[in-house]
Amino acid sequence: MTERKKRFRSLSIRLLMILTAAMLLALVVNILSILDYVDDEAEEVLDARLLLTAKNLLRQSERFVREGNLNEAWLTLETIRGLENTWLKEFAMMEGGLFGTEVDSPGNEEIRAYVWFASADGLVKIGQPMPGYGAGKGAGLQTLRYDSHEWRVAAVQNKTAEHFLYVAQRDDLRTYLVHEIGGKLLQKELLSIPVIVLVLWLGIRRGLRPLSRLNAQIARRKPGNLQPVSVENIPGEIAPLVESINRLLKRLQSSLESERSFTANAAHELRNPLAVVRNVARILTRTDSMEEVHVSGRILDKSAERMGELLSQLLHLARLDALTQADLQEPVVLRTLLEDVVAELVPEADAQGIQLAYSCSEEAVLQADRELMSLLVHNLLGNAIKYGHQHAEISVSRDDGALRLEVLDDGPGVSDSELPHLFERFYRGTVAKQQAQGNGLGLSIVKRIVELHGFRISAGRRTEGGLRVSLLIPEGSWAPA
């Protein structure tokens, strides 16, 4: 058995085993039902015959007794008993019976029938009574256990209830009928099983043919082919599977396109500072002027700073993309978090002449990742400082059951057409490209952090000018401090 076969069990064989087991169970139930029906029918027919025989013998025995011809009466009963005994023995010893062949020992022939004529008080007048059968049981049919066999006894009485005639018959014929019919049925069912299994196997293989075609279709694909799998002639049972595969392929294609775009944009962003470094290096190799050396050093320092910032944000994105959800184990006090970030950015705001305002009307504890939330607030407030003219503000307020964190600036803002793209990777608006350096990754990092926490974020233009970014923290993700 190959390693592949060890890992994957055949669906065809599994279905065949299940259906075969169900079929065998149905056959067994069917045979048992038929045997039970045959047993009931045989008992009904044989009981009717037994009663009819007893009634006929009662009439004959009474007539012989009235005529005083007891020998004739005895001979009649013994003849019937002998005939019953003989043909029951034939059934019991019949070859091919499923319950075996019985053999009587010489000189000790088994008795399989009893016939006797008795009075109402149980006194046997003619015939051989069945051992152990007591008097006074009345007319009708009874089943008794005697000599390791079941016996069926038919008792009939005359009109005056003065005389009774009994016919007792062992269960040989009943057993033969049930076993013989059951044996024939079993033989036929056993012979039909291979045919049924073959038909089931062919039907399963045919029914699973769409899966084979689907497997072949996917196996023939080239590694870069992420087009949807064809759903033509696909059975309804596997259509959800194919649709799930197509959705997965679509997400994978989108992810690969995003990765390719990300790589191209990252290469483009790195190309510019690297080109500056290369050009400055060439200048340094050809100049003897200390002034040019100092200028070149400042240029190299800015280029290195830009590349360092870009690489830092790329590493942040790589780390965030690898996460499936944020670490929510440690509670975060929002006021403390905001004060730390504001204190860190005050020198940068002062350097650019930006008045930084901060207000927090709600004391709240977040279920969030502190490091990621700090990065989120740092990027939002850093953008406000970078693009603001004179003011940048961060505030916290309650919005129904949610918590709203807003960052405002009085900068140039963005146009309505640019707002939907604001959180895309490497996207920078027209004004942003003209007024400040950057790489377009800050807000995309913010968006990814928001997604990991299950928050919501939006951006819009302020009527008085500038940009408003709103972070909505839903109820259940925070609690009053």
Tab-separated table of N, CA and C in Angstrom, residues 229 231 238-249:
chain	number	residue	atom	x	y	z
A	229	VAL	N	-12.865	27.390	-10.911
A	229	VAL	CA	-13.112	26.043	-11.427
A	229	VAL	C	-14.483	26.027	-12.095
A	231	VAL	N	-18.071	25.068	-13.095
A	231	VAL	CA	-19.157	24.384	-12.377
A	231	VAL	C	-20.131	23.722	-13.351
A	238	ILE	N	-21.844	18.437	-4.718
A	238	ILE	CA	-20.471	18.929	-4.620
A	238	ILE	C	-20.345	20.366	-5.108
A	239	ALA	N	-21.477	20.966	-5.515
A	239	ALA	CA	-21.435	22.368	-5.944
A	239	ALA	C	-20.947	23.288	-4.830
A	240	PRO	N	-21.402	23.114	-3.553
A	240	PRO	CA	-20.863	23.977	-2.487
A	240	PRO	C	-19.348	23.845	-2.331
A	241	LEU	N	-18.818	22.623	-2.515
A	241	LEU	CA	-17.370	22.424	-2.421
A	241	LEU	C	-16.656	23.210	-3.513
A	242	VAL	N	-17.173	23.124	-4.749
A	242	VAL	CA	-16.552	23.845	-5.869
A	242	VAL	C	-16.642	25.347	-5.648
A	243	GLU	N	-17.787	25.808	-5.141
A	243	GLU	CA	-17.942	27.241	-4.871
A	243	GLU	C	-16.969	27.701	-3.789
A	244	SER	N	-16.755	26.859	-2.770
A	244	SER	CA	-15.785	27.203	-1.726
A	244	SER	C	-14.369	27.269	-2.300
A	245	ILE	N	-14.047	26.317	-3.182
A	245	ILE	CA	-12.737	26.343	-3.829
A	245	ILE	C	-12.574	27.610	-4.663
A	246	ASN	N	-13.621	27.989	-5.387
A	246	ASN	CA	-13.550	29.199	-6.215
A	246	ASN	C	-13.383	30.452	-5.352
A	247	ARG	N	-14.089	30.478	-4.221
A	247	ARG	CA	-13.915	31.637	-3.319
A	247	ARG	C	-12.491	31.681	-2.772
A	248	LEU	N	-11.952	30.504	-2.458
A	248	LEU	CA	-10.573	30.441	-1.970
A	248	LEU	C	-9.597	30.900	-3.054
A	249	LEU	N	-9.819	30.453	-4.284
A	249	LEU	CA	-8.950	30.878	-5.392
A	249	LEU	C	-9.039	32.381	-5.608
